[in-house]
């Protein structure tokens, strides 16, 4: 994928009425928003305790990703980043041992965040779908809870994605080839190489074409209700019963959120009981914002694959016994 900005094919902007909204968060759960300076200057860097070797910090991860993006695109490209963290780990300097917590000065406190997710939005590369402007977005996740920090320095794990971000709601639109969910590296050079490999392997045109096509497929209220019922039942099926079904990755509370947004979401609710798959996809990804940082990206991709599965059912008439009562139709709109 060539993402050079002076290539006219890299900047896709359709002439359409674009829906505007207030800025939201790309993930909710139990996260806090922080900035790069906070991660750089106010957070300690965890180490592997057996040899005191440093991990790659959250700050470094974000900066290395930015370096790759600017090298691939342009040194002058505008990058808009958002960083969310969770699971704060507090500590104190040795001289503060024995002090009451209320008596600690700021200089005696230490902290870092076990989990961090970030999105770097690239507004110069965008497309409008169903009145929603989608900007190219690249980001990643680091979760120290997935590292063995009690041992010696070992292979470190990262997650990186490239896809699009819906500016109406900041929902992430990530396809299967846009996520590297298990990058394992032992050096900074390897990390940069893996990020570049993901960017180059991402089929942007195919992804956008698939998203655009979702506008053409609709389900009615009865079909939606049937689908929701089957999704709730899926969680209680045995492994044997699940093996031939599409693997859903969604919680019961998220299913409830999907139902609520079907009726009340400002931008993606149903129209007179019917809803197209683009809107359905967005209420799925909106519900996914309640997922914890360490499994958010995988569930986002799962939502994309599931909606694509439904679209494929329409196009090819494919089904299995689990969804065989969903009879969706394609429109020419």
mmCIF file of C-alpha atoms in Angstrom:
data_model
loop_
_atom_site.group_PDB
_atom_site.id
_atom_site.type_symbol
_atom_site.label_atom_id
_atom_site.label_comp_id
_atom_site.label_asym_id
_atom_site.label_seq_id
_atom_site.Cartn_x
_atom_site.Cartn_y
_atom_site.Cartn_z
ATOM 1 C CA UNK A 1 0.000 0.000 0.000
ATOM 2 C CA UNK A 2 1.534 3.292 -1.114
ATOM 3 C CA UNK A 3 0.371 6.076 1.196
ATOM 4 C CA UNK A 4 2.393 8.962 -0.178
ATOM 5 C CA UNK A 5 0.324 12.113 0.143
ATOM 6 C CA UNK A 6 1.284 13.521 -3.241
ATOM 7 C CA UNK A 7 -0.268 10.439 -4.795
ATOM 8 C CA UNK A 8 -3.846 11.557 -5.650
ATOM 9 C CA UNK A 9 -5.164 8.036 -5.063
ATOM 10 C CA UNK A 10 -4.101 8.269 -1.428
ATOM 11 C CA UNK A 11 -6.476 11.102 -0.640
ATOM 12 C CA UNK A 12 -10.052 9.926 -1.114
ATOM 13 C CA UNK A 13 -12.679 12.529 -0.279
ATOM 14 C CA UNK A 14 -16.183 12.164 -1.679
ATOM 15 C CA UNK A 15 -18.429 15.139 -2.254
ATOM 16 C CA UNK A 16 -21.273 14.471 0.177
ATOM 17 C CA UNK A 17 -23.032 15.975 3.121
ATOM 18 C CA UNK A 18 -20.877 15.104 6.098
ATOM 19 C CA UNK A 19 -22.505 14.615 9.488
ATOM 20 C CA UNK A 20 -20.820 16.588 12.276
ATOM 21 C CA UNK A 21 -20.838 15.733 15.982
ATOM 22 C CA UNK A 22 -19.079 16.471 19.230
ATOM 23 C CA UNK A 23 -15.784 14.711 19.854
ATOM 24 C CA UNK A 24 -16.131 11.371 21.662
ATOM 25 C CA UNK A 25 -13.661 8.714 22.816
ATOM 26 C CA UNK A 26 -12.513 5.772 20.705
ATOM 27 C CA UNK A 27 -12.688 3.543 23.795
ATOM 28 C CA UNK A 28 -14.465 3.923 27.121
ATOM 29 C CA UNK A 29 -14.309 0.985 29.567
ATOM 30 C CA UNK A 30 -12.381 2.152 32.654
ATOM 31 C CA UNK A 31 -9.898 4.288 30.728
ATOM 32 C CA UNK A 32 -8.452 7.758 31.228
ATOM 33 C CA UNK A 33 -7.207 10.128 28.555
ATOM 34 C CA UNK A 34 -3.586 11.243 28.895
ATOM 35 C CA UNK A 35 -1.045 12.980 26.665
ATOM 36 C CA UNK A 36 2.430 12.080 25.490
ATOM 37 C CA UNK A 37 4.137 14.475 27.866
ATOM 38 C CA UNK A 38 2.490 12.798 30.845
ATOM 39 C CA UNK A 39 3.713 9.378 29.703
ATOM 40 C CA UNK A 40 7.195 10.750 29.026
ATOM 41 C CA UNK A 41 7.772 12.857 32.135
ATOM 42 C CA UNK A 42 5.485 11.551 34.867
ATOM 43 C CA UNK A 43 5.443 7.777 34.415
ATOM 44 C CA UNK A 44 8.182 5.349 35.343
ATOM 45 C CA UNK A 45 9.208 2.589 32.944
ATOM 46 C CA UNK A 46 8.605 -0.996 34.160
ATOM 47 C CA UNK A 47 11.559 -3.373 34.079
ATOM 48 C CA UNK A 48 12.077 -7.127 33.969
ATOM 49 C CA UNK A 49 12.762 -7.694 37.641
ATOM 50 C CA UNK A 50 15.309 -10.547 37.356
ATOM 51 C CA UNK A 51 17.832 -8.486 35.338
ATOM 52 C CA UNK A 52 16.461 -4.916 35.688
ATOM 53 C CA UNK A 53 16.316 -4.557 31.903
ATOM 54 C CA UNK A 54 13.885 -1.893 30.687
ATOM 55 C CA UNK A 55 10.773 -2.597 28.675
ATOM 56 C CA UNK A 56 9.781 -0.447 25.722
ATOM 57 C CA UNK A 57 7.688 2.236 27.368
ATOM 58 C CA UNK A 58 4.251 3.387 26.263
ATOM 59 C CA UNK A 59 5.776 6.714 25.229
ATOM 60 C CA UNK A 60 8.416 5.041 23.083
ATOM 61 C CA UNK A 61 5.831 2.776 21.420
ATOM 62 C CA UNK A 62 3.773 5.773 20.322
ATOM 63 C CA UNK A 63 6.811 7.769 19.149
ATOM 64 C CA UNK A 64 8.205 4.823 17.152
ATOM 65 C CA UNK A 65 4.813 4.413 15.464
ATOM 66 C CA UNK A 66 4.750 8.112 14.613
ATOM 67 C CA UNK A 67 8.254 7.811 13.160
ATOM 68 C CA UNK A 68 7.133 5.013 10.836
ATOM 69 C CA UNK A 69 4.041 6.952 9.734
ATOM 70 C CA UNK A 70 5.966 10.134 8.936
ATOM 71 C CA UNK A 71 8.562 8.146 7.008
ATOM 72 C CA UNK A 72 5.904 6.364 4.951
ATOM 73 C CA UNK A 73 3.692 9.377 4.357
ATOM 74 C CA UNK A 74 5.401 12.728 4.713
ATOM 75 C CA UNK A 75 7.436 14.656 7.238
ATOM 76 C CA UNK A 76 4.803 17.396 7.059
ATOM 77 C CA UNK A 77 1.683 15.302 7.539
ATOM 78 C CA UNK A 78 -0.725 16.302 10.273
ATOM 79 C CA UNK A 79 -1.098 13.599 12.926
ATOM 80 C CA UNK A 80 -3.828 13.768 15.564
ATOM 81 C CA UNK A 81 -3.281 11.365 18.437
ATOM 82 C CA UNK A 82 -5.469 10.189 21.287
ATOM 83 C CA UNK A 83 -4.146 8.078 24.150
ATOM 84 C CA UNK A 84 -6.207 6.114 26.665
ATOM 85 C CA UNK A 85 -4.797 4.249 29.667
ATOM 86 C CA UNK A 86 -6.110 1.998 32.413
ATOM 87 C CA UNK A 87 -5.046 -0.015 35.459
ATOM 88 C CA UNK A 88 -2.816 2.552 37.140
ATOM 89 C CA UNK A 89 0.033 1.035 39.162
ATOM 90 C CA UNK A 90 1.131 3.317 41.995
ATOM 91 C CA UNK A 91 4.406 3.239 43.900
ATOM 92 C CA UNK A 92 6.815 5.358 45.886
ATOM 93 C CA UNK A 93 10.511 6.145 46.008
ATOM 94 C CA UNK A 94 12.638 4.306 48.643
ATOM 95 C CA UNK A 95 12.993 7.391 50.832
ATOM 96 C CA UNK A 96 9.215 7.464 51.277
ATOM 97 C CA UNK A 97 8.955 3.985 52.782
ATOM 98 C CA UNK A 98 6.882 4.114 55.960
ATOM 99 C CA UNK A 99 5.167 7.384 55.187
ATOM 100 C CA UNK A 100 1.395 7.597 55.260
ATOM 101 C CA UNK A 101 -0.095 7.936 51.805
ATOM 102 C CA UNK A 102 -1.616 11.322 52.667
ATOM 103 C CA UNK A 103 1.833 12.656 53.597
ATOM 104 C CA UNK A 104 3.545 11.744 50.323
ATOM 105 C CA UNK A 105 4.769 14.609 48.164
ATOM 106 C CA UNK A 106 4.337 14.425 44.415
ATOM 107 C CA UNK A 107 8.078 13.803 44.019
ATOM 108 C CA UNK A 108 7.817 10.734 46.254
ATOM 109 C CA UNK A 109 5.079 9.101 44.214
ATOM 110 C CA UNK A 110 5.598 6.892 41.166
ATOM 111 C CA UNK A 111 3.115 5.502 38.686
ATOM 112 C CA UNK A 112 2.703 3.757 35.391
ATOM 113 C CA UNK A 113 -0.267 2.279 33.545
ATOM 114 C CA UNK A 114 -0.583 -1.430 32.986
ATOM 115 C CA UNK A 115 -2.551 -0.962 29.763
ATOM 116 C CA UNK A 116 -2.429 1.687 27.051
ATOM 117 C CA UNK A 117 -4.182 2.176 23.715
ATOM 118 C CA UNK A 118 -3.610 4.945 21.219
ATOM 119 C CA UNK A 119 -4.943 6.115 17.873
ATOM 120 C CA UNK A 120 -3.093 8.388 15.461
ATOM 121 C CA UNK A 121 -5.626 9.914 13.100
ATOM 122 C CA UNK A 122 -4.583 11.090 9.627
ATOM 123 C CA UNK A 123 -7.291 13.498 8.403
ATOM 124 C CA UNK A 124 -5.600 14.013 5.019
ATOM 125 C CA UNK A 125 -6.622 10.499 3.950
ATOM 126 C CA UNK A 126 -10.374 10.084 4.256
ATOM 127 C CA UNK A 127 -13.585 8.947 2.653
ATOM 128 C CA UNK A 128 -17.267 9.655 3.266
ATOM 129 C CA UNK A 129 -19.621 6.715 3.748
ATOM 130 C CA UNK A 130 -23.323 7.242 4.401
ATOM 131 C CA UNK A 131 -22.599 10.851 5.426
ATOM 132 C CA UNK A 132 -19.862 9.804 7.871
ATOM 133 C CA UNK A 133 -16.303 10.960 7.253
ATOM 134 C CA UNK A 134 -13.792 8.199 7.879
ATOM 135 C CA UNK A 135 -10.182 9.220 8.486
ATOM 136 C CA UNK A 136 -7.264 6.851 8.151
ATOM 137 C CA UNK A 137 -6.075 5.796 11.604
ATOM 138 C CA UNK A 138 -3.066 3.874 12.869
ATOM 139 C CA UNK A 139 -2.570 2.858 16.471
ATOM 140 C CA UNK A 140 -1.726 0.172 18.932
ATOM 141 C CA UNK A 141 -2.143 -1.452 22.307
ATOM 142 C CA UNK A 142 0.389 -2.328 24.973
ATOM 143 C CA UNK A 143 -0.638 -4.407 27.986
ATOM 144 C CA UNK A 144 2.044 -5.129 30.567
ATOM 145 C CA UNK A 145 -0.237 -7.722 32.158
ATOM 146 C CA UNK A 146 0.600 -9.894 29.134
ATOM 147 C CA UNK A 147 4.330 -9.722 29.895
ATOM 148 C CA UNK A 148 6.284 -11.735 32.461
ATOM 149 C CA UNK A 149 7.868 -8.786 34.243
ATOM 150 C CA UNK A 150 8.948 -11.033 37.116
ATOM 151 C CA UNK A 151 11.500 -12.836 34.957
ATOM 152 C CA UNK A 152 14.430 -11.859 32.760
ATOM 153 C CA UNK A 153 14.089 -9.654 29.697
ATOM 154 C CA UNK A 154 12.269 -11.586 26.994
ATOM 155 C CA UNK A 155 10.295 -11.100 23.806
ATOM 156 C CA UNK A 156 7.884 -8.172 24.232
ATOM 157 C CA UNK A 157 4.327 -8.176 22.893
ATOM 158 C CA UNK A 158 2.493 -5.405 21.044
ATOM 159 C CA UNK A 159 -0.693 -4.956 19.023
ATOM 160 C CA UNK A 160 -0.809 -2.594 16.051
ATOM 161 C CA UNK A 161 -3.653 -1.731 13.707
ATOM 162 C CA UNK A 162 -4.385 0.341 10.638
ATOM 163 C CA UNK A 163 -7.896 1.138 9.487
ATOM 164 C CA UNK A 164 -10.348 4.011 9.608
ATOM 165 C CA UNK A 165 -11.965 6.047 12.336
ATOM 166 C CA UNK A 166 -15.510 7.311 11.992
ATOM 167 C CA UNK A 167 -15.319 10.994 12.908
ATOM 168 C CA UNK A 168 -19.006 11.061 13.859
ATOM 169 C CA UNK A 169 -18.526 8.724 16.805
ATOM 170 C CA UNK A 170 -14.775 7.860 16.783
ATOM 171 C CA UNK A 171 -15.684 4.210 16.258
ATOM 172 C CA UNK A 172 -12.744 2.284 14.841
ATOM 173 C CA UNK A 173 -13.257 0.365 11.589
ATOM 174 C CA UNK A 174 -10.619 -2.354 11.482
ATOM 175 C CA UNK A 175 -10.491 -5.205 8.986
ATOM 176 C CA UNK A 176 -8.772 -8.552 9.420
ATOM 177 C CA UNK A 177 -5.655 -7.570 7.463
ATOM 178 C CA UNK A 178 -5.468 -4.274 9.366
ATOM 179 C CA UNK A 179 -4.657 -5.855 12.734
ATOM 180 C CA UNK A 180 -1.443 -7.447 13.955
ATOM 181 C CA UNK A 181 -2.660 -8.731 17.307
ATOM 182 C CA UNK A 182 0.476 -10.541 18.396
ATOM 183 C CA UNK A 183 3.652 -8.708 17.443
ATOM 184 C CA UNK A 184 6.580 -10.219 19.333
ATOM 185 C CA UNK A 185 9.847 -8.333 19.170
ATOM 186 C CA UNK A 186 13.177 -8.101 20.962
ATOM 187 C CA UNK A 187 14.351 -4.706 19.674
ATOM 188 C CA UNK A 188 13.101 -1.306 18.586
ATOM 189 C CA UNK A 189 14.170 -2.027 15.013
ATOM 190 C CA UNK A 190 11.973 -5.124 14.909
ATOM 191 C CA UNK A 191 9.010 -3.152 16.232
ATOM 192 C CA UNK A 192 9.341 -0.502 13.521
ATOM 193 C CA UNK A 193 9.728 -3.197 10.894
ATOM 194 C CA UNK A 194 6.541 -4.958 12.025
ATOM 195 C CA UNK A 195 4.573 -1.701 11.996
ATOM 196 C CA UNK A 196 5.781 -0.966 8.475
ATOM 197 C CA UNK A 197 4.939 -4.516 7.396
ATOM 198 C CA UNK A 198 1.364 -4.103 8.633
ATOM 199 C CA UNK A 199 0.933 -0.772 6.839
ATOM 200 C CA UNK A 200 2.262 -2.168 3.564
ATOM 201 C CA UNK A 201 0.084 -5.284 3.800
ATOM 202 C CA UNK A 202 -3.173 -3.426 4.428
ATOM 203 C CA UNK A 203 -5.586 -3.357 1.471
ATOM 204 C CA UNK A 204 -7.184 0.032 2.006
ATOM 205 C CA UNK A 205 -9.282 -0.008 -1.160
ATOM 206 C CA UNK A 206 -10.818 -3.408 -0.417
ATOM 207 C CA UNK A 207 -11.599 -2.367 3.138
ATOM 208 C CA UNK A 208 -13.332 0.841 2.042
ATOM 209 C CA UNK A 209 -15.246 -0.954 -0.714
ATOM 210 C CA UNK A 210 -16.548 -3.489 1.809
ATOM 211 C CA UNK A 211 -17.614 -0.720 4.202
ATOM 212 C CA UNK A 212 -19.288 1.240 1.395
ATOM 213 C CA UNK A 213 -21.284 -1.811 0.310
ATOM 214 C CA UNK A 214 -22.854 -2.194 3.761
ATOM 215 C CA UNK A 215 -25.157 0.740 2.996
ATOM 216 C CA UNK A 216 -26.994 -1.418 0.463
ATOM 217 C CA UNK A 217 -28.185 -4.159 2.823
ATOM 218 C CA UNK A 218 -31.058 -3.859 5.290
ATOM 219 C CA UNK A 219 -32.814 -5.950 7.911
ATOM 220 C CA UNK A 220 -36.207 -5.265 9.428
ATOM 221 C CA UNK A 221 -37.188 -5.202 13.086
ATOM 222 C CA UNK A 222 -38.250 -8.863 13.228
ATOM 223 C CA UNK A 223 -34.957 -9.968 11.684
ATOM 224 C CA UNK A 224 -33.013 -7.755 14.105
ATOM 225 C CA UNK A 225 -34.922 -9.214 17.054
ATOM 226 C CA UNK A 226 -34.201 -12.740 15.825
ATOM 227 C CA UNK A 227 -30.525 -11.906 15.460
ATOM 228 C CA UNK A 228 -30.295 -10.445 18.972
ATOM 229 C CA UNK A 229 -32.003 -13.486 20.434
ATOM 230 C CA UNK A 230 -29.569 -15.828 18.701
ATOM 231 C CA UNK A 231 -26.612 -13.722 19.871
ATOM 232 C CA UNK A 232 -27.768 -13.978 23.478
ATOM 233 C CA UNK A 233 -28.310 -17.726 23.134
ATOM 234 C CA UNK A 234 -24.872 -18.234 21.586
ATOM 235 C CA UNK A 235 -23.114 -17.473 24.878
ATOM 236 C CA UNK A 236 -24.738 -20.479 26.537
ATOM 237 C CA UNK A 237 -24.149 -23.035 23.801
ATOM 238 C CA UNK A 238 -21.721 -25.895 24.318
ATOM 239 C CA UNK A 239 -18.416 -26.046 22.438
ATOM 240 C CA UNK A 240 -19.842 -28.769 20.265
ATOM 241 C CA UNK A 241 -22.845 -26.617 19.335
ATOM 242 C CA UNK A 242 -20.643 -23.609 18.615
ATOM 243 C CA UNK A 243 -18.084 -25.263 16.382
ATOM 244 C CA UNK A 244 -20.029 -24.790 13.120
ATOM 245 C CA UNK A 245 -21.253 -21.277 13.987
ATOM 246 C CA UNK A 246 -19.703 -17.890 13.432
ATOM 247 C CA UNK A 247 -17.528 -17.192 16.514
ATOM 248 C CA UNK A 248 -19.103 -14.230 18.286
ATOM 249 C CA UNK A 249 -16.905 -12.128 20.546
ATOM 250 C CA UNK A 250 -19.312 -9.942 22.469
ATOM 251 C CA UNK A 251 -20.639 -9.666 26.007
ATOM 252 C CA UNK A 252 -24.229 -9.733 27.200
ATOM 253 C CA UNK A 253 -24.066 -6.081 28.302
ATOM 254 C CA UNK A 254 -22.779 -5.104 24.852
ATOM 255 C CA UNK A 255 -25.710 -6.888 23.225
ATOM 256 C CA UNK A 256 -28.015 -4.833 25.460
ATOM 257 C CA UNK A 257 -26.214 -1.676 24.316
ATOM 258 C CA UNK A 258 -26.743 -2.681 20.672
ATOM 259 C CA UNK A 259 -30.499 -3.018 21.267
ATOM 260 C CA UNK A 260 -30.629 0.382 22.996
ATOM 261 C CA UNK A 261 -28.755 2.090 20.147
ATOM 262 C CA UNK A 262 -30.965 0.378 17.564
ATOM 263 C CA UNK A 263 -33.782 2.512 18.943
ATOM 264 C CA UNK A 264 -32.039 5.632 20.228
ATOM 265 C CA UNK A 265 -28.609 6.288 18.704
ATOM 266 C CA UNK A 266 -28.604 9.774 17.183
ATOM 267 C CA UNK A 267 -26.748 8.721 14.036
ATOM 268 C CA UNK A 268 -27.259 4.972 13.660
ATOM 269 C CA UNK A 269 -30.722 4.095 14.957
ATOM 270 C CA UNK A 270 -33.204 2.228 12.783
ATOM 271 C CA UNK A 271 -35.515 4.047 10.386
ATOM 272 C CA UNK A 272 -39.133 2.932 10.706
ATOM 273 C CA UNK A 273 -37.942 -0.414 12.059
ATOM 274 C CA UNK A 274 -35.337 -1.129 9.373
ATOM 275 C CA UNK A 275 -31.584 -0.673 9.634
ATOM 276 C CA UNK A 276 -28.833 -1.026 7.059
ATOM 277 C CA UNK A 277 -25.688 -3.002 7.813
ATOM 278 C CA UNK A 278 -23.512 0.116 7.901
ATOM 279 C CA UNK A 279 -25.543 1.463 10.818
ATOM 280 C CA UNK A 280 -25.685 -1.970 12.442
ATOM 281 C CA UNK A 281 -21.901 -2.242 12.168
ATOM 282 C CA UNK A 282 -21.480 1.098 13.895
ATOM 283 C CA UNK A 283 -23.741 0.231 16.809
ATOM 284 C CA UNK A 284 -21.676 -2.955 17.182
ATOM 285 C CA UNK A 285 -18.402 -1.009 17.277
ATOM 286 C CA UNK A 286 -19.953 1.568 19.599
ATOM 287 C CA UNK A 287 -20.877 -1.210 22.027
ATOM 288 C CA UNK A 288 -17.334 -2.556 21.763
ATOM 289 C CA UNK A 289 -15.988 0.633 23.345
ATOM 290 C CA UNK A 290 -16.803 -0.891 26.739
ATOM 291 C CA UNK A 291 -14.247 -3.666 26.159
ATOM 292 C CA UNK A 292 -11.027 -3.473 28.149
ATOM 293 C CA UNK A 293 -7.944 -2.231 26.329
ATOM 294 C CA UNK A 294 -6.325 -5.658 26.089
ATOM 295 C CA UNK A 295 -9.175 -7.233 24.058
ATOM 296 C CA UNK A 296 -10.765 -4.217 22.370
ATOM 297 C CA UNK A 297 -9.049 -4.534 18.981
ATOM 298 C CA UNK A 298 -9.811 -8.232 18.557
ATOM 299 C CA UNK A 299 -13.481 -7.637 19.324
ATOM 300 C CA UNK A 300 -13.550 -4.738 16.884
ATOM 301 C CA UNK A 301 -12.261 -6.990 14.100
ATOM 302 C CA UNK A 302 -14.746 -9.667 15.157
ATOM 303 C CA UNK A 303 -17.592 -7.143 14.713
ATOM 304 C CA UNK A 304 -16.332 -6.335 11.210
ATOM 305 C CA UNK A 305 -16.088 -10.020 10.269
ATOM 306 C CA UNK A 306 -19.556 -10.722 11.656
ATOM 307 C CA UNK A 307 -21.205 -7.928 9.673
ATOM 308 C CA UNK A 308 -19.310 -9.034 6.570
ATOM 309 C CA UNK A 309 -20.648 -12.533 7.234
ATOM 310 C CA UNK A 310 -24.196 -11.173 7.204
ATOM 311 C CA UNK A 311 -23.502 -9.219 4.010
ATOM 312 C CA UNK A 312 -22.098 -12.358 2.386
ATOM 313 C CA UNK A 313 -25.290 -14.176 3.349
ATOM 314 C CA UNK A 314 -27.247 -11.620 1.352
ATOM 315 C CA UNK A 315 -24.991 -11.672 -1.700
ATOM 316 C CA UNK A 316 -24.477 -15.414 -1.996
ATOM 317 C CA UNK A 317 -27.426 -16.880 -0.146
ATOM 318 C CA UNK A 318 -25.054 -18.682 2.215
ATOM 319 C CA UNK A 319 -26.269 -19.611 5.671
ATOM 320 C CA UNK A 320 -26.070 -22.188 8.408
ATOM 321 C CA UNK A 321 -28.672 -23.499 10.824
ATOM 322 C CA UNK A 322 -27.913 -20.765 13.363
ATOM 323 C CA UNK A 323 -28.893 -17.805 11.201
ATOM 324 C CA UNK A 324 -31.084 -19.472 8.620
ATOM 325 C CA UNK A 325 -34.168 -17.458 9.567
ATOM 326 C CA UNK A 326 -32.554 -14.151 8.632
ATOM 327 C CA UNK A 327 -33.801 -13.233 5.172
ATOM 328 C CA UNK A 328 -32.150 -9.958 4.239
ATOM 329 C CA UNK A 329 -32.576 -8.224 0.929
ATOM 330 C CA UNK A 330 -30.286 -6.058 -1.136
ATOM 331 C CA UNK A 331 -31.469 -2.628 -2.257
ATOM 332 C CA UNK A 332 -30.237 -0.572 -5.178
ATOM 333 C CA UNK A 333 -30.030 2.640 -3.121
#
